[in-house]
Short mmCIF file of C-alpha atoms in Angstrom, two decimals:
data_model
loop_
_atom_site.label_atom_id
_atom_site.label_comp_id
_atom_site.label_asym_id
_atom_site.label_seq_id
_atom_site.Cartn_x
_atom_site.Cartn_y
_atom_site.Cartn_z
CA UNK A 1 0.09 -0.07 0.46
CA UNK A 2 2.81 2.63 1.15
CA UNK A 3 4.44 1.34 -1.67
CA UNK A 4 1.76 2.57 -4.56
CA UNK A 5 1.66 5.86 -2.88
CA UNK A 6 5.10 6.78 -2.45
CA UNK A 7 5.23 6.73 -6.43
CA UNK A 8 2.64 8.37 -7.35
CA UNK A 9 3.24 11.15 -4.88
CA UNK A 10 6.24 11.02 -6.94
CA UNK A 11 4.83 11.90 -9.90
CA UNK A 12 3.31 14.92 -8.89
CA UNK A 13 0.06 13.07 -7.51
CA UNK A 14 -1.31 13.11 -3.92
CA UNK A 15 -2.89 9.43 -4.46
CA UNK A 16 -4.38 8.29 -1.26
CA UNK A 17 -5.19 4.24 -0.43
CA UNK A 18 -7.69 3.44 2.34
CA UNK A 19 -9.23 0.38 3.34
CA UNK A 20 -12.38 1.46 4.74
CA UNK A 21 -15.67 -0.93 6.24
CA UNK A 22 -18.21 1.50 6.13
CA UNK A 23 -21.66 0.39 7.70
CA UNK A 24 -23.97 -1.29 5.76
CA UNK A 25 -27.36 -0.76 6.79
CA UNK A 26 -31.27 -2.66 5.40
CA UNK A 27 -32.29 0.73 4.34
CA UNK A 28 -30.46 3.80 3.15
CA UNK A 29 -33.45 6.27 3.65
CA UNK A 30 -32.44 9.41 4.81
CA UNK A 31 -34.16 11.69 7.85
CA UNK A 32 -35.93 14.89 6.03
CA UNK A 33 -34.18 18.01 7.13
CA UNK A 34 -35.93 21.17 7.43
CA UNK A 35 -37.16 22.82 3.45
CA UNK A 36 -36.56 26.19 2.81
CA UNK A 37 -38.74 28.28 1.30
CA UNK A 38 -36.78 27.53 -2.30
CA UNK A 39 -37.62 23.42 -1.12
CA UNK A 40 -34.05 22.88 -0.88
CA UNK A 41 -32.10 21.40 2.07
CA UNK A 42 -31.64 23.04 5.66
CA UNK A 43 -29.83 21.44 8.79
CA UNK A 44 -32.72 21.37 10.99
CA UNK A 45 -30.69 23.01 14.02
CA UNK A 46 -29.37 25.65 11.53
CA UNK A 47 -30.21 29.88 13.15
CA UNK A 48 -29.34 32.69 11.65
CA UNK A 49 -28.96 35.68 12.59
CA UNK A 50 -28.34 39.41 10.94
CA UNK A 51 -27.80 42.25 13.27
CA UNK A 52 -27.29 46.25 11.46
CA UNK A 53 -23.77 47.78 13.05
CA UNK A 54 -24.87 50.75 15.00
CA UNK A 55 -22.89 53.93 16.27
CA UNK A 56 -23.92 51.58 19.49
CA UNK A 57 -22.20 48.26 18.82
CA UNK A 58 -19.31 49.96 17.63
CA UNK A 59 -15.37 51.30 19.10
CA UNK A 60 -12.98 54.51 19.44
CA UNK A 61 -12.41 53.71 15.52
CA UNK A 62 -16.23 53.03 14.42
CA UNK A 63 -15.83 49.28 13.91
CA UNK A 64 -17.92 46.42 15.58
CA UNK A 65 -17.11 46.35 19.53
CA UNK A 66 -14.78 42.38 19.45
CA UNK A 67 -17.02 41.82 22.35
CA UNK A 68 -20.33 42.83 21.04
CA UNK A 69 -19.81 40.42 17.88
CA UNK A 70 -19.13 37.85 20.72
CA UNK A 71 -22.40 37.95 22.35
CA UNK A 72 -24.27 37.53 19.19
CA UNK A 73 -22.40 34.92 18.35
CA UNK A 74 -23.06 33.15 21.72
CA UNK A 75 -26.85 33.85 20.87
CA UNK A 76 -27.03 32.17 17.83
CA UNK A 77 -25.00 29.00 19.25
CA UNK A 78 -27.02 28.53 21.82
CA UNK A 79 -30.20 28.98 20.24
CA UNK A 80 -28.74 26.02 17.62
CA UNK A 81 -28.25 23.78 20.37
CA UNK A 82 -31.18 24.56 22.04
CA UNK A 83 -33.04 23.87 18.31
CA UNK A 84 -31.69 20.66 18.30
CA UNK A 85 -31.50 19.38 22.41
CA UNK A 86 -35.05 20.69 23.56
CA UNK A 87 -33.80 22.53 26.65
CA UNK A 88 -31.91 24.86 27.98
CA UNK A 89 -28.24 24.97 26.91
CA UNK A 90 -24.80 26.51 28.73
CA UNK A 91 -21.85 27.56 26.93
CA UNK A 92 -19.19 25.09 27.77
CA UNK A 93 -16.50 26.31 25.71
CA UNK A 94 -15.50 28.32 22.69
CA UNK A 95 -12.02 27.06 19.63
CA UNK A 96 -9.75 29.32 19.00
CA UNK A 97 -11.17 32.16 17.15
CA UNK A 98 -9.34 34.07 14.56
CA UNK A 99 -10.80 37.24 12.43
CA UNK A 100 -9.26 38.32 9.28
CA UNK A 101 -11.72 41.57 9.41
CA UNK A 102 -12.86 44.14 11.09
CA UNK A 103 -16.85 45.52 10.72
CA UNK A 104 -17.92 49.20 10.18
CA UNK A 105 -20.52 50.96 11.17
CA UNK A 106 -23.86 50.93 8.74
CA UNK A 107 -22.40 47.24 7.82
CA UNK A 108 -24.71 43.90 8.41
CA UNK A 109 -23.35 40.77 10.21
CA UNK A 110 -24.69 37.52 9.06
CA UNK A 111 -24.30 34.65 11.81
CA UNK A 112 -25.15 30.85 11.46
CA UNK A 113 -24.80 28.74 13.69
CA UNK A 114 -25.71 24.86 13.44
CA UNK A 115 -25.15 21.10 15.16
CA UNK A 116 -22.44 19.27 14.49
CA UNK A 117 -22.65 16.26 16.16
CA UNK A 118 -23.70 15.75 19.66
CA UNK A 119 -22.47 13.52 22.21
CA UNK A 120 -23.92 12.03 25.16
CA UNK A 121 -25.11 15.52 27.33
CA UNK A 122 -22.79 18.32 25.23
CA UNK A 123 -22.49 19.37 21.02
CA UNK A 124 -20.79 21.11 19.28
CA UNK A 125 -22.15 24.21 17.60
CA UNK A 126 -20.56 25.15 14.57
CA UNK A 127 -20.58 29.27 13.51
CA UNK A 128 -19.59 30.96 10.54
CA UNK A 129 -19.81 35.00 10.75
CA UNK A 130 -19.41 36.80 7.24
CA UNK A 131 -20.48 40.95 6.96
CA UNK A 132 -22.19 42.24 3.97
CA UNK A 133 -22.01 46.04 2.43
CA UNK A 134 -25.46 47.43 1.92
CA UNK A 135 -23.85 49.10 -0.64
CA UNK A 136 -21.51 47.68 -2.91
CA UNK A 137 -23.65 44.03 -1.91
CA UNK A 138 -19.60 42.78 -1.36
CA UNK A 139 -19.66 40.29 1.77
CA UNK A 140 -16.63 39.23 3.48
CA UNK A 141 -15.77 36.29 5.95
CA UNK A 142 -15.03 37.50 8.94
CA UNK A 143 -14.29 34.74 11.35
CA UNK A 144 -15.12 31.16 12.03
CA UNK A 145 -15.74 29.36 15.59
CA UNK A 146 -16.53 26.41 17.61
CA UNK A 147 -18.17 26.10 20.67
CA UNK A 148 -19.48 23.55 22.68
CA UNK A 149 -23.02 23.57 24.75
CA UNK A 150 -23.64 21.27 26.94
CA UNK A 151 -28.11 20.52 27.13
CA UNK A 152 -29.07 21.32 31.17
CA UNK A 153 -32.55 20.22 32.90
CA UNK A 154 -33.59 20.68 36.39
CA UNK A 155 -35.24 17.51 37.30
CA UNK A 156 -33.33 15.29 34.91
CA UNK A 157 -30.15 14.29 32.88
CA UNK A 158 -29.98 14.81 30.11
CA UNK A 159 -29.31 12.23 26.27
CA UNK A 160 -29.19 13.91 23.03
CA UNK A 161 -30.56 12.12 20.28
CA UNK A 162 -27.60 11.92 17.90
CA UNK A 163 -27.55 14.01 14.71
CA UNK A 164 -28.17 12.71 10.88
CA UNK A 165 -25.79 14.34 9.02
CA UNK A 166 -27.08 14.62 4.99
CA UNK A 167 -24.98 16.03 2.85
CA UNK A 168 -21.22 16.16 2.52
CA UNK A 169 -20.14 19.51 4.81
CA UNK A 170 -22.20 17.54 7.32
CA UNK A 171 -21.07 13.90 7.00
CA UNK A 172 -17.42 15.81 7.51
CA UNK A 173 -18.11 18.04 10.43
CA UNK A 174 -19.87 15.00 12.00
CA UNK A 175 -17.12 13.11 11.26
CA UNK A 176 -13.95 15.51 12.37
CA UNK A 177 -16.11 16.66 15.64
CA UNK A 178 -15.41 13.36 17.72
CA UNK A 179 -11.77 14.10 17.02
CA UNK A 180 -12.51 17.78 17.95
CA UNK A 181 -13.95 16.94 20.79
CA UNK A 182 -11.05 14.36 21.89
CA UNK A 183 -8.55 17.20 21.67
CA UNK A 184 -10.66 19.53 23.44
CA UNK A 185 -10.89 17.12 26.31
CA UNK A 186 -6.81 16.88 26.61
CA UNK A 187 -6.28 20.80 26.11
CA UNK A 188 -5.28 21.76 29.34
CA UNK A 189 -2.70 18.13 29.77
CA UNK A 190 -1.43 19.03 26.20
CA UNK A 191 -0.75 22.61 26.87
CA UNK A 192 0.23 22.00 30.45
CA UNK A 193 3.14 19.60 28.58
CA UNK A 194 3.62 21.87 25.95
CA UNK A 195 4.99 24.35 27.38
CA UNK A 196 7.00 22.52 29.85
CA UNK A 197 8.84 20.90 27.00
CA UNK A 198 8.72 23.85 24.13
CA UNK A 199 12.35 25.99 25.09
CA UNK A 200 12.27 29.68 23.91
CA UNK A 201 15.52 31.86 23.57
CA UNK A 202 14.73 35.08 25.20
CA UNK A 203 16.53 38.04 25.09
CA UNK A 204 15.88 40.19 28.18
CA UNK A 205 18.84 40.89 29.40
CA UNK A 206 20.17 42.11 26.63
CA UNK A 207 17.46 44.59 25.35
CA UNK A 208 17.54 48.33 26.76
CA UNK A 209 15.32 48.76 30.14
CA UNK A 210 14.64 52.30 28.80
CA UNK A 211 12.47 51.79 26.25
CA UNK A 212 10.22 48.54 27.96
CA UNK A 213 7.45 49.50 29.55
CA UNK A 214 7.06 47.41 33.18
CA UNK A 215 4.52 44.83 32.58
CA UNK A 216 2.96 46.47 35.52
CA UNK A 217 2.01 49.28 34.05
CA UNK A 218 -0.86 47.41 31.92
CA UNK A 219 -2.85 45.61 35.03
CA UNK A 220 -6.58 46.31 34.50
CA UNK A 221 -8.77 45.43 37.05
CA UNK A 222 -12.89 45.98 36.85
CA UNK A 223 -15.66 44.17 39.04
CA UNK A 224 -18.97 43.07 37.39
CA UNK A 225 -21.94 42.60 39.07
CA UNK A 226 -24.27 40.18 36.99
CA UNK A 227 -27.69 41.54 36.41
CA UNK A 228 -31.23 39.72 34.56
CA UNK A 229 -29.98 40.77 31.84
CA UNK A 230 -26.52 39.85 31.32
CA UNK A 231 -28.35 36.27 32.25
CA UNK A 232 -30.30 33.79 30.56
CA UNK A 233 -33.87 32.15 31.42
CA UNK A 234 -32.15 29.84 33.94
CA UNK A 235 -30.55 32.90 35.51
CA UNK A 236 -27.18 32.27 33.94
CA UNK A 237 -24.78 34.14 33.32
CA UNK A 238 -24.30 33.64 29.43
CA UNK A 239 -21.00 32.70 28.01
CA UNK A 240 -21.25 35.82 25.39
CA UNK A 241 -21.47 38.37 28.65
CA UNK A 242 -18.37 36.89 29.75
CA UNK A 243 -16.10 36.96 26.51
CA UNK A 244 -17.44 40.29 26.34
CA UNK A 245 -16.48 41.43 29.24
CA UNK A 246 -12.63 40.19 29.16
CA UNK A 247 -12.26 41.89 25.73
CA UNK A 248 -13.12 45.38 27.30
CA UNK A 249 -10.09 44.31 30.26
CA UNK A 250 -8.18 42.69 27.54
CA UNK A 251 -8.60 45.51 25.35
CA UNK A 252 -7.82 48.25 27.98
CA UNK A 253 -4.59 46.70 29.30
CA UNK A 254 -2.83 46.80 25.02
CA UNK A 255 -4.35 49.95 25.23
CA UNK A 256 -1.77 51.40 28.28
CA UNK A 257 1.07 49.44 26.61
CA UNK A 258 0.96 50.61 22.81
CA UNK A 259 -0.89 53.96 23.59
CA UNK A 260 -3.05 53.52 20.79
CA UNK A 261 -6.47 52.16 19.58
CA UNK A 262 -5.60 48.07 19.79
CA UNK A 263 -7.20 45.26 17.41
CA UNK A 264 -8.14 41.91 18.64
CA UNK A 265 -6.91 39.35 16.06
CA UNK A 266 -6.67 35.74 17.92
CA UNK A 267 -8.31 34.53 21.13
CA UNK A 268 -7.07 31.00 22.49
CA UNK A 269 -9.84 28.59 23.52
CA UNK A 270 -12.08 29.95 26.01
CA UNK A 271 -13.30 27.57 29.00
CA UNK A 272 -15.84 27.56 31.39
CA UNK A 273 -14.91 26.31 33.97
CA UNK A 274 -18.29 26.50 36.23
CA UNK A 275 -21.48 28.66 35.39
CA UNK A 276 -22.04 31.97 37.58
CA UNK A 277 -25.05 33.84 38.62
CA UNK A 278 -27.17 36.13 38.97
CA UNK A 279 -25.86 38.69 42.14
CA UNK A 280 -22.68 37.22 41.62
CA UNK A 281 -19.66 40.15 41.38
CA UNK A 282 -17.30 39.10 38.07
CA UNK A 283 -13.47 40.49 38.66
CA UNK A 284 -12.16 40.18 35.88
CA UNK A 285 -8.36 41.18 35.69
CA UNK A 286 -5.90 41.44 32.39
CA UNK A 287 -2.45 42.27 32.21
CA UNK A 288 0.37 42.06 28.94
CA UNK A 289 2.26 38.67 29.60
CA UNK A 290 4.26 39.24 26.20
CA UNK A 291 4.69 41.50 23.43
CA UNK A 292 6.18 40.45 19.55
CA UNK A 293 7.13 42.85 17.46
CA UNK A 294 3.89 43.83 16.01
CA UNK A 295 1.68 41.57 18.41
CA UNK A 296 1.09 41.19 21.88
CA UNK A 297 -0.49 38.58 24.67
CA UNK A 298 -2.71 40.02 26.63
CA UNK A 299 -3.52 37.31 29.61
CA UNK A 300 -6.99 37.80 31.50
CA UNK A 301 -8.66 35.41 34.66
CA UNK A 302 -12.01 36.36 35.72
CA UNK A 303 -13.03 35.15 39.34
CA UNK A 304 -16.90 35.19 41.03
CA UNK A 305 -18.30 35.50 44.28
CA UNK A 306 -22.12 36.27 45.46
CA UNK A 307 -20.89 38.85 48.78
CA UNK A 308 -18.51 41.08 49.53
CA UNK A 309 -17.54 39.12 52.34
CA UNK A 310 -17.02 36.44 51.06
CA UNK A 311 -12.67 35.05 51.07
CA UNK A 312 -12.84 32.54 48.56
CA UNK A 313 -13.05 33.28 44.57
CA UNK A 314 -14.85 31.09 42.38
CA UNK A 315 -12.53 30.44 39.55
CA UNK A 316 -14.99 30.84 36.04
CA UNK A 317 -12.53 31.38 33.08
CA UNK A 318 -9.34 32.01 32.16
CA UNK A 319 -7.82 33.53 28.46
CA UNK A 320 -5.93 34.48 25.87
CA UNK A 321 -6.16 37.05 23.37
CA UNK A 322 -4.19 38.35 20.61
CA UNK A 323 -3.93 42.26 19.34
CA UNK A 324 -1.96 44.29 17.13
CA UNK A 325 -2.05 47.96 16.37
CA UNK A 326 -2.55 48.71 12.52
CA UNK A 327 -1.80 51.79 11.41
CA UNK A 328 -3.46 54.32 8.56
CA UNK A 329 -2.50 51.60 5.97
CA UNK A 330 -4.29 48.60 8.29
CA UNK A 331 -0.23 47.81 8.61
CA UNK A 332 0.47 46.32 11.84
CA UNK A 333 2.94 49.60 14.25
CA UNK A 334 6.12 47.56 15.75
CA UNK A 335 5.54 47.47 19.62
CA UNK A 336 7.46 48.45 22.30
CA UNK A 337 9.28 46.13 23.94
CA UNK A 338 7.08 44.55 27.56
CA UNK A 339 9.48 44.69 30.98
CA UNK A 340 7.98 41.49 33.29
CA UNK A 341 7.84 41.72 36.86
CA UNK A 342 10.01 38.93 38.69
CA UNK A 343 8.90 35.39 39.60
CA UNK A 344 5.59 35.16 38.23
CA UNK A 345 5.80 38.27 34.96
CA UNK A 346 8.76 35.86 34.32
CA UNK A 347 6.62 32.23 33.64
CA UNK A 348 4.07 34.36 31.98
CA UNK A 349 6.17 36.17 29.80
CA UNK A 350 8.35 32.99 28.69
CA UNK A 351 4.91 30.66 27.92
CA UNK A 352 4.16 33.55 25.91
CA UNK A 353 6.31 33.29 23.70
CA UNK A 354 5.99 29.49 24.04
CA UNK A 355 2.43 30.12 23.66
CA UNK A 356 3.09 32.30 20.35
CA UNK A 357 5.39 28.77 19.00
CA UNK A 358 2.25 26.45 19.80
CA UNK A 359 -0.23 28.63 18.17
CA UNK A 360 0.87 29.80 14.97
CA UNK A 361 1.73 25.41 14.32
CA UNK A 362 -1.99 24.39 15.59
CA UNK A 363 -3.06 27.36 12.76
CA UNK A 364 -0.95 26.25 10.55
CA UNK A 365 -2.15 23.03 10.87
CA UNK A 366 -5.49 22.15 11.69
CA UNK A 367 -6.60 25.09 9.83
CA UNK A 368 -4.87 24.68 6.71
CA UNK A 369 -6.38 22.49 4.44
CA UNK A 370 -4.78 19.76 2.83
CA UNK A 371 -4.06 20.61 -0.83
CA UNK A 372 -1.99 23.02 0.72
CA UNK A 373 -0.14 20.89 3.27
CA UNK A 374 3.55 19.11 3.06
CA UNK A 375 3.51 15.90 1.90
CA UNK A 376 5.75 15.86 5.71
CA UNK A 377 5.48 17.76 8.19
CA UNK A 378 8.60 18.44 11.38
CA UNK A 379 7.35 16.02 13.92
CA UNK A 380 7.87 18.17 17.29
CA UNK A 381 6.60 18.36 20.83
CA UNK A 382 4.63 21.69 20.34
CA UNK A 383 3.18 20.31 16.60
CA UNK A 384 2.88 16.50 18.01
CA UNK A 385 -1.17 17.50 19.20
CA UNK A 386 -2.53 18.85 16.45
CA UNK A 387 -0.36 17.01 13.29
CA UNK A 388 -2.35 13.81 14.71
CA UNK A 389 -5.62 15.33 14.92
CA UNK A 390 -4.68 16.37 10.78
CA UNK A 391 -4.07 12.82 10.28
CA UNK A 392 -6.72 11.39 11.93
CA UNK A 393 -9.56 14.42 10.61
CA UNK A 394 -8.05 14.24 6.89
CA UNK A 395 -8.63 10.47 6.21
CA UNK A 396 -11.82 10.78 7.44
CA UNK A 397 -13.24 14.19 5.51
CA UNK A 398 -11.29 12.05 2.19
CA UNK A 399 -13.79 9.46 3.22
CA UNK A 400 -17.21 11.51 3.60
CA UNK A 401 -16.86 12.57 0.46
CA UNK A 402 -19.20 12.08 -2.04
CA UNK A 403 -18.59 12.34 -5.53
CA UNK A 404 -16.17 8.41 -5.62
CA UNK A 405 -16.56 7.07 -8.76
CA UNK A 406 -16.36 3.00 -8.67
CA UNK A 407 -13.44 1.89 -11.49
CA UNK A 408 -13.50 -1.36 -10.79
CA UNK A 409 -14.89 -4.75 -8.71
CA UNK A 410 -14.33 -8.06 -8.64
CA UNK A 411 -14.75 -10.38 -6.04
CA UNK A 412 -16.56 -8.47 -3.75
CA UNK A 413 -13.69 -5.54 -3.78
CA UNK A 414 -14.41 -2.24 -4.95
CA UNK A 415 -12.30 -0.09 -5.95
CA UNK A 416 -12.64 3.64 -5.62
CA UNK A 417 -11.08 6.57 -7.20
CA UNK A 418 -11.41 10.11 -6.77
CA UNK A 419 -9.73 13.38 -8.57
CA UNK A 420 -9.76 16.74 -7.17
CA UNK A 421 -7.37 19.88 -7.96
CA UNK A 422 -4.18 17.90 -8.64
CA UNK A 423 -4.89 14.97 -6.68
CA UNK A 424 -6.40 11.57 -7.49
CA UNK A 425 -6.89 9.26 -4.72
CA UNK A 426 -8.53 5.83 -4.45
CA UNK A 427 -10.18 3.59 -1.91
CA UNK A 428 -11.09 -0.22 -1.65
CA UNK A 429 -13.68 -1.85 -0.33
CA UNK A 430 -14.83 -4.04 0.33
CA UNK A 431 -16.49 -7.28 3.41
CA UNK A 432 -13.96 -9.49 5.38
CA UNK A 433 -15.06 -12.29 7.86
CA UNK A 434 -13.52 -10.91 11.33
CA UNK A 435 -14.30 -9.37 14.06
CA UNK A 436 -14.15 -5.42 13.09
CA UNK A 437 -11.26 -5.42 16.95
CA UNK A 438 -9.36 -7.63 16.18
CA UNK A 439 -8.53 -5.86 12.40
CA UNK A 440 -8.50 -2.87 14.15
CA UNK A 441 -5.88 -4.75 16.59
CA UNK A 442 -3.93 -6.25 13.32
CA UNK A 443 -3.95 -2.86 10.88
CA UNK A 444 -2.63 -0.86 14.03
CA UNK A 445 0.69 -2.96 14.74
CA UNK A 446 2.61 -1.61 12.47
CA UNK A 447 5.40 -3.77 13.31
CA UNK A 448 4.13 -7.55 12.27
CA UNK A 449 2.94 -5.49 9.20
CA UNK A 450 6.39 -7.66 6.69
CA UNK A 451 4.45 -11.03 8.27
CA UNK A 452 1.47 -10.54 6.04
CA UNK A 453 1.86 -7.59 3.20
CA UNK A 454 4.91 -8.02 0.58
CA UNK A 455 5.20 -4.33 0.49
CA UNK A 456 7.14 -3.91 4.33
CA UNK A 457 10.34 -5.45 4.07
CA UNK A 458 10.94 -4.41 7.58
CA UNK A 459 9.70 -1.86 10.13
CA UNK A 460 11.46 0.55 12.97
CA UNK A 461 9.31 1.95 15.93
CA UNK A 462 10.92 4.92 16.49
CA UNK A 463 9.08 6.40 18.70
CA UNK A 464 5.76 5.45 20.85
CA UNK A 465 3.79 8.77 21.07
CA UNK A 466 0.80 7.42 23.15
CA UNK A 467 -1.53 5.07 23.66
CA UNK A 468 -2.64 6.05 20.06
CA UNK A 469 0.22 7.45 18.38
CA UNK A 470 3.12 6.42 17.35
CA UNK A 471 6.31 6.68 14.67
CA UNK A 472 7.89 4.47 12.62
CA UNK A 473 10.62 3.93 9.53
CA UNK A 474 9.35 0.93 7.05
CA UNK A 475 11.38 0.13 4.25
CA UNK A 476 9.75 -0.99 1.94
CA UNK A 477 11.42 -4.05 -1.06
CA UNK A 478 13.03 -3.66 -4.39
CA UNK A 479 9.55 -2.83 -6.78
CA UNK A 480 9.63 -2.86 -10.65
CA UNK A 481 12.78 -1.55 -12.34
CA UNK A 482 13.87 0.90 -8.99
CA UNK A 483 17.61 0.77 -8.31
CA UNK A 484 17.15 1.17 -4.24
CA UNK A 485 14.25 0.33 -2.30
CA UNK A 486 11.80 3.48 -0.94
CA UNK A 487 11.83 3.89 3.17
CA UNK A 488 9.10 6.55 4.79
CA UNK A 489 9.02 7.50 8.29
CA UNK A 490 4.97 7.34 8.87
CA UNK A 491 3.09 9.03 11.92
CA UNK A 492 0.18 6.44 12.89
CA UNK A 493 -2.55 7.66 14.36
CA UNK A 494 -5.25 5.06 15.32
CA UNK A 495 -8.67 5.34 16.79
CA UNK A 496 -11.61 3.37 18.10
CA UNK A 497 -15.33 4.24 18.02
CA UNK A 498 -16.33 7.59 19.98
CA UNK A 499 -20.46 6.62 19.61
CA UNK A 500 -22.39 3.37 18.14
CA UNK A 501 -21.82 4.07 13.76
CA UNK A 502 -18.64 5.39 14.00
CA UNK A 503 -15.76 3.45 12.50
CA UNK A 504 -11.92 2.26 13.70
CA UNK A 505 -9.29 4.55 12.09
CA UNK A 506 -5.88 4.46 11.21
CA UNK A 507 -4.44 6.70 10.09
CA UNK A 508 -1.22 6.89 8.77
CA UNK A 509 1.48 9.90 6.80
CA UNK A 510 4.52 11.01 6.94
CA UNK A 511 6.70 13.14 8.73
CA UNK A 512 10.30 14.42 9.20
CA UNK A 513 12.28 13.31 12.05
CA UNK A 514 16.32 14.83 13.05
CA UNK A 515 16.92 10.93 13.58
CA UNK A 516 15.96 9.70 10.12
CA UNK A 517 17.25 12.26 7.40
CA UNK A 518 17.68 10.98 3.76
CA UNK A 519 20.07 8.41 3.12
CA UNK A 520 21.55 7.53 -0.36
CA UNK A 521 20.69 3.55 0.70
CA UNK A 522 16.83 4.75 -0.16
CA UNK A 523 14.47 6.34 -2.21
CA UNK A 524 11.97 8.08 0.23
CA UNK A 525 8.98 8.27 -0.14
CA UNK A 526 6.40 10.52 1.45
CA UNK A 527 2.18 9.73 1.52
CA UNK A 528 0.42 12.73 2.53
CA UNK A 529 -2.94 10.96 3.82
CA UNK A 530 -3.84 7.51 3.96
CA UNK A 531 -4.98 4.57 6.19
CA UNK A 532 -7.77 2.44 6.80
CA UNK A 533 -11.56 2.79 9.03
CA UNK A 534 -14.30 -0.21 8.86
CA UNK A 535 -16.96 -0.43 10.96
CA UNK A 536 -19.02 -3.32 12.17
CA UNK A 537 -21.11 -5.28 10.78
CA UNK A 538 -22.24 -8.14 13.04
CA UNK A 539 -20.27 -10.56 15.49
CA UNK A 540 -17.94 -11.51 12.57
CA UNK A 541 -18.12 -9.56 9.27
CA UNK A 542 -16.50 -5.80 9.09
CA UNK A 543 -16.57 -3.77 6.35
CA UNK A 544 -13.35 -2.24 5.16
CA UNK A 545 -12.83 0.93 3.58
#
């Protein structure tokens, strides 16, 4: 399998060889979704909001305040979640948001939200935000976001019904949502490990202290009293309202460093650690952790208490926001350096540098289109979690495509092909009389692959990353007229089903390691996306893709 993939890739065609075990059913009837006014299919959980930006919604530059936008985003997403759940829902988290454009007074904000997938009591909601100029009829993408909501009912435990994806986009989002959920659950531990292992060189000692702004000068503390307009019908504070207050204090902190009006460009994941209710006092603290050449990171923390006499405060949320300062030509200005306080200030300073590297790696790997990904990505502690995510999600997205063409069928083994842009992909589909769990264990153990696959001459385990991910060095035999055998450095990521109906997944892609460079003895092969997906058909039947 890998041999074929490598040969095609060297000719400039990205080939995908995957073994799918897709699920059969006696009926292929699809649930009917909501129909729009034009008669076209519309996702039953989809909610749309359109808002005209008025002066009361804007900041000092006449642009829509990000805090106001976050409130609209949270409201739209919450309505979508409640439409699916049929009961009240609360915001649990909001993934990284990157703002591509600002929105001016008089323009329209169009927000669309729909549930990508439901789990036991939580669901992932996808949000798309666009701006519209009513005079020119031009539209721009502002940002995309992913939020997690939890269904909440006072007297009984909520068990959410599953969503039924119909379109290719819905099938893709539904499939990849399980991998994104896995990454969210590991987020805190992942960031802690990455910060501990990410080595960043700083030049604090060599900088001119007279040109640096003390970090303490940027510190902001503000208190907000939660009133009924700030809360939902259960009395819990709107997540979007808390995010808006956080953006406000972060903007003040950033302004104290640059002595100008900053623009918010990115927000790292919001994770709500607990609820707050009407009557709570929320204390919001912000400080500039580090300033780079054209951007700065501001850390924000939210704590809650009920009565003034209370000494204990509940940690509600923390976030990191990235700001820039734009000149008259909308180009980033050079920012002054920050001088951190000894102790915790220096720790935050260095962690901000590490987060910047992690953030850039994550944005590149997670948001990059498959066609834009290089064949081999360097394996590094700062990107390994997100490279594993991309490995699995790329295979799942490929499986979910609905334009595969049946090329041939021999002895109930079907070969499909797919041509998109410069890529030629193919997959084989078959039904095997082997239990899915046994097939998963066999196919995911690449060390035993040479025992039954003639394309594997030898396999070396280079690094056992964790329980589900490993890196192998694979050598294939000489085939055809090739003078030298091929070798591959491969990341193998395996996943068990998240829920009933999900596939077992074994995803493979090439990575580069400094310990295993190209050598004259072998011809280095590469695979962009390959692997196996299979579903359980019965007690002893497994369908492979």
